[in-house]
mmCIF file of C-alpha atoms in Angstrom:
data_model
loop_
_atom_site.group_PDB
_atom_site.id
_atom_site.type_symbol
_atom_site.label_atom_id
_atom_site.label_comp_id
_atom_site.label_asym_id
_atom_site.label_seq_id
_atom_site.Cartn_x
_atom_site.Cartn_y
_atom_site.Cartn_z
ATOM 1 C CA LEU A 250 37.944 13.848 18.928
ATOM 2 C CA ASN A 251 36.103 16.694 19.725
ATOM 3 C CA LEU A 252 34.109 16.962 16.930
ATOM 4 C CA VAL A 253 33.461 13.342 17.134
ATOM 5 C CA SER A 254 32.059 13.584 20.741
ATOM 6 C CA THR A 255 29.619 16.281 19.967
ATOM 7 C CA GLY A 256 28.371 14.636 17.014
ATOM 8 C CA GLN A 257 24.870 12.915 16.774
ATOM 9 C CA PHE A 258 25.615 9.801 15.444
ATOM 10 C CA THR A 259 22.144 8.775 16.255
ATOM 11 C CA VAL A 260 20.675 10.520 13.155
ATOM 12 C CA ILE A 261 22.120 7.899 11.127
ATOM 13 C CA LYS A 262 19.656 5.309 12.718
ATOM 14 C CA GLN A 263 16.881 7.512 10.807
ATOM 15 C CA PRO A 264 15.503 7.281 7.971
ATOM 16 C CA LEU A 265 16.737 10.915 7.089
ATOM 17 C CA GLY A 266 20.463 9.861 7.632
ATOM 18 C CA PHE A 267 20.485 6.612 6.596
ATOM 19 C CA ILE A 268 19.194 7.165 2.881
ATOM 20 C CA LYS A 269 21.690 10.006 2.617
ATOM 21 C CA ILE A 270 24.222 7.450 3.433
ATOM 22 C CA LEU A 271 22.457 4.843 0.902
ATOM 23 C CA GLN A 272 22.841 7.626 -1.387
ATOM 24 C CA TRP A 273 26.687 8.396 -0.975
ATOM 25 C CA PHE A 274 27.322 4.597 -1.886
ATOM 26 C CA PHE A 275 25.205 4.041 -4.962
ATOM 27 C CA ALA A 276 26.452 7.084 -6.167
ATOM 28 C CA ILE A 277 29.935 5.787 -5.746
ATOM 29 C CA PHE A 278 28.970 2.532 -7.992
ATOM 30 C CA ALA A 279 27.070 4.478 -10.444
ATOM 31 C CA PHE A 280 29.695 6.593 -11.562
ATOM 32 C CA SER A 281 32.452 4.468 -10.812
ATOM 33 C CA THR A 282 30.914 1.619 -13.241
ATOM 34 C CA CYS A 283 30.546 3.960 -15.843
ATOM 35 C CA GLY A 284 33.245 5.909 -15.782
ATOM 36 C CA GLY A 285 36.243 3.350 -15.099
ATOM 37 C CA TYR A 286 34.533 0.937 -17.904
ATOM 38 C CA SER A 287 36.797 -0.167 -20.849
ATOM 39 C CA GLY A 288 35.802 -2.796 -22.634
ATOM 40 C CA VAL A 289 37.379 -4.854 -25.896
ATOM 41 C CA PHE A 290 36.206 -7.259 -28.482
ATOM 42 C CA ARG A 291 38.042 -9.627 -31.593
ATOM 43 C CA MET A 292 37.464 -9.967 -34.873
ATOM 44 C CA SER A 293 39.565 -12.325 -37.508
ATOM 45 C CA VAL A 294 39.651 -11.360 -41.175
ATOM 46 C CA GLU A 295 40.683 -14.417 -43.518
ATOM 47 C CA CYS A 296 41.521 -13.385 -47.073
ATOM 48 C CA GLN A 297 41.487 -15.707 -49.889
ATOM 49 C CA ASN A 298 45.623 -14.852 -49.734
ATOM 50 C CA ARG A 299 46.056 -15.928 -46.309
ATOM 51 C CA SER A 300 49.136 -14.187 -46.267
ATOM 52 C CA GLU A 301 47.107 -11.256 -46.244
ATOM 53 C CA SER A 302 44.584 -12.084 -43.416
ATOM 54 C CA ASP A 303 44.403 -10.954 -39.749
ATOM 55 C CA LEU A 304 42.853 -13.587 -37.534
ATOM 56 C CA ASN A 305 42.897 -11.014 -34.479
ATOM 57 C CA ILE A 306 41.622 -7.947 -34.965
ATOM 58 C CA GLU A 307 41.548 -6.348 -31.456
ATOM 59 C CA VAL A 308 39.425 -2.870 -30.864
ATOM 60 C CA GLU A 309 39.309 -1.486 -27.268
ATOM 61 C CA PHE A 310 36.921 0.837 -26.060
ATOM 62 C CA GLY A 311 35.874 2.796 -23.044
ATOM 63 C CA TYR A 312 34.841 5.961 -21.351
ATOM 64 C CA PRO A 313 33.764 8.557 -22.278
ATOM 65 C CA PHE A 314 32.487 6.728 -25.331
ATOM 66 C CA ARG A 315 34.047 8.780 -28.514
ATOM 67 C CA LEU A 316 33.848 5.402 -30.892
ATOM 68 C CA HIS A 317 33.948 7.766 -33.830
ATOM 69 C CA GLN A 318 37.934 8.221 -32.284
ATOM 70 C CA VAL A 319 38.003 4.497 -31.940
ATOM 71 C CA TRP A 320 40.121 3.027 -35.000
ATOM 72 C CA PHE A 321 41.592 -0.479 -35.927
ATOM 73 C CA ASP A 322 43.513 -1.569 -38.772
ATOM 74 C CA ALA A 323 41.707 -4.275 -41.222
ATOM 75 C CA PRO A 324 43.393 -5.804 -43.921
ATOM 76 C CA THR A 325 41.885 -4.875 -47.288
ATOM 77 C CA CYS A 326 42.996 -8.551 -49.125
ATOM 78 C CA LYS A 327 44.049 -6.464 -51.596
ATOM 79 C CA GLY A 328 47.723 -6.164 -50.695
ATOM 80 C CA PRO A 329 49.578 -6.379 -47.378
ATOM 81 C CA GLU A 330 48.948 -3.067 -46.198
ATOM 82 C CA PRO A 331 46.128 -2.896 -44.105
ATOM 83 C CA GLU A 332 43.800 0.259 -43.945
ATOM 84 C CA ARG A 333 42.755 1.700 -40.679
ATOM 85 C CA LEU A 334 38.802 2.214 -39.972
ATOM 86 C CA PHE A 335 36.738 4.057 -37.141
ATOM 87 C CA LEU A 336 33.697 2.780 -35.218
ATOM 88 C CA VAL A 337 30.481 4.845 -35.403
ATOM 89 C CA GLY A 338 29.282 7.024 -32.397
ATOM 90 C CA ASN A 339 29.778 9.547 -30.449
ATOM 91 C CA ASN A 340 27.943 8.973 -27.017
ATOM 92 C CA SER A 341 30.085 11.229 -24.233
ATOM 93 C CA SER A 342 27.876 13.785 -23.716
ATOM 94 C CA SER A 343 25.215 11.311 -21.991
ATOM 95 C CA ALA A 344 28.004 9.378 -20.473
ATOM 96 C CA GLU A 345 29.976 12.436 -18.999
ATOM 97 C CA PHE A 346 26.279 13.706 -17.658
ATOM 98 C CA PHE A 347 25.796 10.509 -16.007
ATOM 99 C CA VAL A 348 29.133 10.237 -14.698
ATOM 100 C CA THR A 349 29.283 14.274 -13.487
ATOM 101 C CA ILE A 350 25.230 13.858 -11.409
ATOM 102 C CA GLY A 351 26.794 10.914 -9.781
ATOM 103 C CA VAL A 352 30.011 12.563 -8.495
ATOM 104 C CA PHE A 353 28.065 15.773 -7.212
ATOM 105 C CA SER A 354 25.631 13.582 -6.044
ATOM 106 C CA PHE A 355 28.275 11.900 -3.943
ATOM 107 C CA LEU A 356 29.757 15.297 -2.858
ATOM 108 C CA TYR A 357 26.470 16.212 -1.597
ATOM 109 C CA SER A 358 25.136 13.217 -0.040
ATOM 110 C CA MET A 359 28.758 13.530 1.949
ATOM 111 C CA ALA A 360 28.324 17.180 3.044
ATOM 112 C CA ALA A 361 24.750 16.292 4.256
ATOM 113 C CA ILE A 362 25.916 13.666 6.121
ATOM 114 C CA SER A 363 28.349 15.872 7.733
ATOM 115 C CA VAL A 364 25.920 18.672 8.335
ATOM 116 C CA TYR A 365 23.694 15.658 9.957
ATOM 117 C CA ILE A 366 25.976 14.869 12.264
ATOM 118 C CA PHE A 367 27.975 17.910 13.578
ATOM 119 C CA LEU A 368 25.277 20.796 12.728
ATOM 120 C CA LEU A 369 21.723 19.471 13.207
ATOM 121 C CA GLU A 370 20.543 22.045 15.323
ATOM 122 C CA LYS A 371 21.572 24.612 12.651
ATOM 123 C CA TYR A 372 20.268 22.785 10.143
ATOM 124 C CA ARG A 373 16.733 22.334 11.559
ATOM 125 C CA GLU A 374 17.360 26.226 13.092
ATOM 126 C CA GLY A 375 14.262 28.037 11.295
ATOM 127 C CA ASN A 376 13.918 25.181 8.952
ATOM 128 C CA LYS A 377 16.195 27.079 6.193
ATOM 129 C CA GLY A 378 18.579 24.584 6.058
ATOM 130 C CA ALA A 379 15.802 21.964 5.896
ATOM 131 C CA GLN A 380 14.841 23.706 2.893
ATOM 132 C CA ALA A 381 17.635 24.286 0.727
ATOM 133 C CA ASP A 382 18.201 20.357 1.479
ATOM 134 C CA PHE A 383 14.560 19.674 -0.312
ATOM 135 C CA VAL A 384 15.096 22.122 -3.057
ATOM 136 C CA VAL A 385 18.602 20.691 -3.728
ATOM 137 C CA THR A 386 17.269 17.011 -2.878
ATOM 138 C CA ALA A 387 14.549 17.730 -5.232
ATOM 139 C CA ILE A 388 17.025 18.833 -8.183
ATOM 140 C CA PHE A 389 18.784 15.713 -7.972
ATOM 141 C CA THR A 390 16.295 13.514 -8.072
ATOM 142 C CA PHE A 391 15.398 15.202 -11.569
ATOM 143 C CA MET A 392 18.989 14.957 -12.581
ATOM 144 C CA TRP A 393 19.139 11.470 -12.082
ATOM 145 C CA LEU A 394 16.197 10.414 -13.978
ATOM 146 C CA VAL A 395 16.882 12.623 -17.127
ATOM 147 C CA SER A 396 20.785 11.657 -16.760
ATOM 148 C CA SER A 397 19.819 8.130 -16.081
ATOM 149 C CA SER A 398 17.250 7.432 -18.841
ATOM 150 C CA ALA A 399 19.801 9.258 -21.387
ATOM 151 C CA TRP A 400 22.775 6.965 -20.626
ATOM 152 C CA ALA A 401 20.521 4.099 -20.623
ATOM 153 C CA LYS A 402 19.661 5.229 -24.474
ATOM 154 C CA GLY A 403 23.424 5.891 -25.229
ATOM 155 C CA LEU A 404 24.586 2.476 -23.492
ATOM 156 C CA SER A 405 22.192 0.884 -26.002
ATOM 157 C CA ASP A 406 23.929 2.736 -28.625
ATOM 158 C CA VAL A 407 27.247 1.665 -27.427
ATOM 159 C CA LYS A 408 25.965 -1.761 -27.629
ATOM 160 C CA ARG A 409 24.962 -1.368 -31.016
ATOM 161 C CA ALA A 410 28.159 0.373 -32.100
ATOM 162 C CA THR A 411 30.463 -2.180 -30.634
ATOM 163 C CA ASP A 412 28.949 -5.491 -31.514
ATOM 164 C CA PRO A 413 31.791 -7.044 -33.747
ATOM 165 C CA ASP A 414 28.839 -8.562 -36.113
ATOM 166 C CA GLU A 415 28.204 -4.692 -36.828
ATOM 167 C CA VAL A 416 31.657 -3.703 -36.900
ATOM 168 C CA ILE A 417 32.261 -6.481 -39.569
ATOM 169 C CA ASN A 418 30.422 -4.385 -42.007
ATOM 170 C CA LEU A 419 32.499 -2.016 -41.846
ATOM 171 C CA ILE A 420 35.446 -3.357 -43.516
ATOM 172 C CA PRO A 421 35.271 -3.717 -47.322
ATOM 173 C CA ALA A 422 37.144 -6.963 -47.401
ATOM 174 C CA CYS A 423 34.392 -8.592 -45.527
ATOM 175 C CA ASP A 424 31.733 -7.839 -48.297
ATOM 176 C CA ARG A 425 33.665 -10.293 -51.004
ATOM 177 C CA GLU A 426 32.205 -13.543 -51.044
ATOM 178 C CA GLU A 427 35.900 -15.235 -50.914
ATOM 179 C CA ASN A 428 36.983 -13.655 -47.579
ATOM 180 C CA ARG A 429 35.194 -14.798 -44.247
ATOM 181 C CA CYS A 430 34.957 -12.803 -41.289
ATOM 182 C CA LYS A 431 33.610 -13.487 -38.148
ATOM 183 C CA GLU A 432 33.372 -12.458 -34.171
ATOM 184 C CA ILE A 433 36.127 -13.814 -32.052
ATOM 185 C CA HIS A 434 34.998 -12.155 -28.619
ATOM 186 C CA GLU A 435 32.108 -10.256 -27.746
ATOM 187 C CA PRO A 436 32.614 -6.848 -25.111
ATOM 188 C CA VAL A 437 31.513 -7.381 -21.617
ATOM 189 C CA MET A 438 28.521 -5.483 -21.157
ATOM 190 C CA SER A 439 27.802 -6.035 -17.515
ATOM 191 C CA GLY A 440 29.246 -3.091 -15.907
ATOM 192 C CA LEU A 441 27.742 -0.985 -18.079
ATOM 193 C CA ASN A 442 24.132 -2.659 -17.579
ATOM 194 C CA THR A 443 24.985 -2.497 -13.804
ATOM 195 C CA SER A 444 25.733 1.349 -14.252
ATOM 196 C CA VAL A 445 22.179 2.159 -15.049
ATOM 197 C CA ALA A 446 20.816 -0.215 -12.944
ATOM 198 C CA PHE A 447 22.658 2.145 -9.796
ATOM 199 C CA GLY A 448 21.353 5.088 -11.777
ATOM 200 C CA PHE A 449 17.858 4.064 -11.734
ATOM 201 C CA CYS A 450 18.158 3.116 -7.712
ATOM 202 C CA ASN A 451 19.444 6.597 -7.073
ATOM 203 C CA VAL A 452 15.999 8.084 -8.516
ATOM 204 C CA VAL A 453 14.003 6.010 -6.562
ATOM 205 C CA LEU A 454 16.407 6.765 -3.495
ATOM 206 C CA TRP A 455 16.405 10.698 -3.901
ATOM 207 C CA ALA A 456 12.736 10.607 -4.767
ATOM 208 C CA GLY A 457 11.744 8.885 -1.282
ATOM 209 C CA ASN A 458 14.643 10.935 0.586
ATOM 210 C CA LEU A 459 12.285 13.788 -0.815
ATOM 211 C CA TRP A 460 9.422 12.956 2.012
ATOM 212 C CA PHE A 461 11.839 12.980 5.086
ATOM 213 C CA VAL A 462 13.413 16.026 4.230
ATOM 214 C CA PHE A 463 10.196 17.746 3.426
ATOM 215 C CA LYS A 464 9.252 16.685 7.115
ATOM 216 C CA GLU A 465 11.869 18.734 8.283
ATOM 217 C CA THR A 466 11.010 21.872 6.109
ATOM 218 C CA GLY A 467 8.147 22.774 8.399
ATOM 219 C CA TRP A 468 6.008 23.511 5.179
ATOM 220 C CA LEU A 469 3.737 20.780 6.583
ATOM 221 C CA ALA A 470 3.150 22.188 9.925
ATOM 222 C CA SER A 471 2.366 25.432 8.189
ATOM 223 C CA PHE A 472 -0.049 24.252 5.669
ATOM 224 C CA ALA A 473 -2.171 22.566 7.977
ATOM 225 C CA GLY A 474 -2.015 25.952 10.128
ATOM 226 C CA THR A 475 -3.408 27.821 6.791
ATOM 227 C CA TYR A 476 -5.866 25.070 6.085
ATOM 228 C CA MET A 477 -7.860 24.819 9.270
ATOM 229 C CA PRO A 478 -9.420 28.184 9.594
ATOM 230 C CA SER A 479 -10.528 27.388 5.987
ATOM 231 C CA GLY A 480 -13.139 24.969 6.879
ATOM 232 C CA GLU A 481 -16.591 25.176 9.207
ATOM 233 C CA LYS A 482 -15.612 27.368 11.652
ATOM 234 C CA GLN A 483 -16.805 25.929 14.789
ATOM 235 C CA PRO A 484 -17.186 28.068 18.461
ATOM 236 C CA ALA A 485 -14.005 28.628 20.362
ATOM 237 C CA PRO A 486 -13.260 26.463 23.443
ATOM 238 C CA ASP A 487 -13.472 29.627 25.727
ATOM 239 C CA SER A 488 -16.638 30.869 24.452
ATOM 240 C CA ILE A 489 -18.195 27.252 24.596
ATOM 241 C CA GLY A 490 -17.290 27.491 28.333
ATOM 242 C CA GLN A 491 -18.783 30.935 28.734
ATOM 243 C CA GLY A 492 -21.876 29.826 27.646
ATOM 244 C CA HIS A 493 -22.110 27.139 30.090
ATOM 245 C CA GLY A 494 -21.144 28.988 32.599
ATOM 246 C CA GLN A 495 -23.683 31.326 32.381
ATOM 247 C CA GLU A 496 -26.649 29.740 31.017
ATOM 248 C CA GLY A 497 -25.780 25.728 31.679
ATOM 249 C CA TYR A 498 -24.568 26.285 35.378
ATOM 250 C CA GLY A 499 -24.882 29.540 36.649
ATOM 251 C CA GLN A 500 -28.618 30.115 36.307
ATOM 252 C CA ASP A 501 -31.690 27.842 35.469
ATOM 253 C CA PRO A 502 -33.127 29.040 31.714
ATOM 254 C CA TYR A 503 -36.515 28.179 32.670
ATOM 255 C CA ALA A 504 -36.089 30.072 36.415
ATOM 256 C CA SER A 505 -35.098 32.944 34.136
ATOM 257 C CA SER A 506 -38.366 32.514 31.892
ATOM 258 C CA GLN A 507 -40.169 32.169 35.405
ATOM 259 C CA GLY A 508 -38.485 35.228 37.061
ATOM 260 C CA GLY A 509 -39.795 37.363 33.767
ATOM 261 C CA TYR A 510 -43.583 35.791 34.797
ATOM 262 C CA GLN A 511 -43.376 36.040 38.281
ATOM 263 C CA PRO A 512 -43.288 39.804 38.743
ATOM 264 C CA GLU A 513 -46.416 39.938 36.431
ATOM 265 C CA TYR A 514 -47.694 36.919 38.778
ATOM 266 C CA GLY A 515 -46.753 38.687 41.789
ATOM 267 C CA GLN A 516 -49.082 41.673 40.559
ATOM 268 C CA GLN A 517 -51.655 39.948 39.872
ATOM 269 C CA GLY A 518 -52.119 38.122 42.953
ATOM 270 C CA GLY A 519 -51.074 40.961 45.343
ATOM 271 C CA GLY A 520 -54.290 42.984 43.194
ATOM 272 C CA TYR A 521 -56.441 39.810 44.148
ATOM 273 C CA GLU A 522 -55.448 39.805 46.958
ATOM 274 C CA GLY A 523 -55.745 43.143 47.845
ATOM 275 C CA GLY A 524 -58.732 43.630 46.441
ATOM 276 C CA GLY A 525 -59.938 40.511 48.217
ATOM 277 C CA TYR A 526 -58.572 41.707 51.657
ATOM 278 C CA ASN A 527 -59.664 45.119 51.166
ATOM 279 C CA GLN A 528 -62.889 44.431 50.006
ATOM 280 C CA TYR A 529 -63.495 42.223 52.950
ATOM 281 C CA GLY A 530 -61.114 43.520 55.536
ATOM 282 C CA GLN A 531 -60.669 47.615 54.801
ATOM 283 C CA GLY A 532 -63.055 48.010 52.406
ATOM 284 C CA GLU A 533 -65.343 49.857 54.914
ATOM 285 C CA PRO A 534 -63.375 52.130 56.623
ATOM 286 C CA THR A 535 -61.104 52.751 53.635
ATOM 287 C CA SER A 536 -64.594 54.076 51.896
ATOM 288 C CA PHE A 537 -65.878 55.677 55.263
ATOM 289 C CA SER A 538 -62.660 57.775 55.015
ATOM 290 C CA ASN A 539 -63.709 58.780 51.713
ATOM 291 C CA GLU A 540 -66.739 59.484 52.691
ATOM 292 C CA MET A 541 -65.357 61.679 55.311
#
């Protein structure tokens, strides 16, 4: 109860948690529709001698689709003893790889949801948890793409190997015209088609989740921080304020230029006035004293 009360379930409503829940469900659908599949098809072989015929040959197969180990008994139309035949193909590698990725995706999604709900602060602390989550999510995205593509190819081979019309070609008695061989029931492949669809849906989900996990890593902010200084350099706000304070508001540039000119003007004016004053007011006494 304490864990439930302290859990941050609001993260489920956010894309980061909501997509993880979708990944959890889609992983279940993917590996269950493939790993839990079993199919059957039926054929009939009618020999010229009706007593040697078999009108209901049933062949069962399923995961992991080692079809070369699936056998059935077919009449030879040459005697009462049937012969044992095997299907062709082995698609266990692609099927097992697909199911394995689905199971591990299911487990990781469940663990990630638990971390988001109960350990979200530690997940975001130092961005280490988010960065690890991003790396694992990228790996699962790639693995889903590879496994889904491989299983799609494997499924096409399974369909071909379990097609009753193709299997009839494996029966030697069907090569003779006096014997009649036909298909009675085809295997239902809708479950396997669904598994491939869920596999590629997982590719889209995990690839889309990369962006939301990437935003939690802090790499975007660090990239922006290192990118800004590489652009055009602009003056810092402090220097701009100081420049305005010293020149724009503290002192008039024209006044400063005039101030540099005023002493010269004052000197000239003083000289002029002094010269004029001395010439008319004090010129004689000065000259008189000089003569003295």
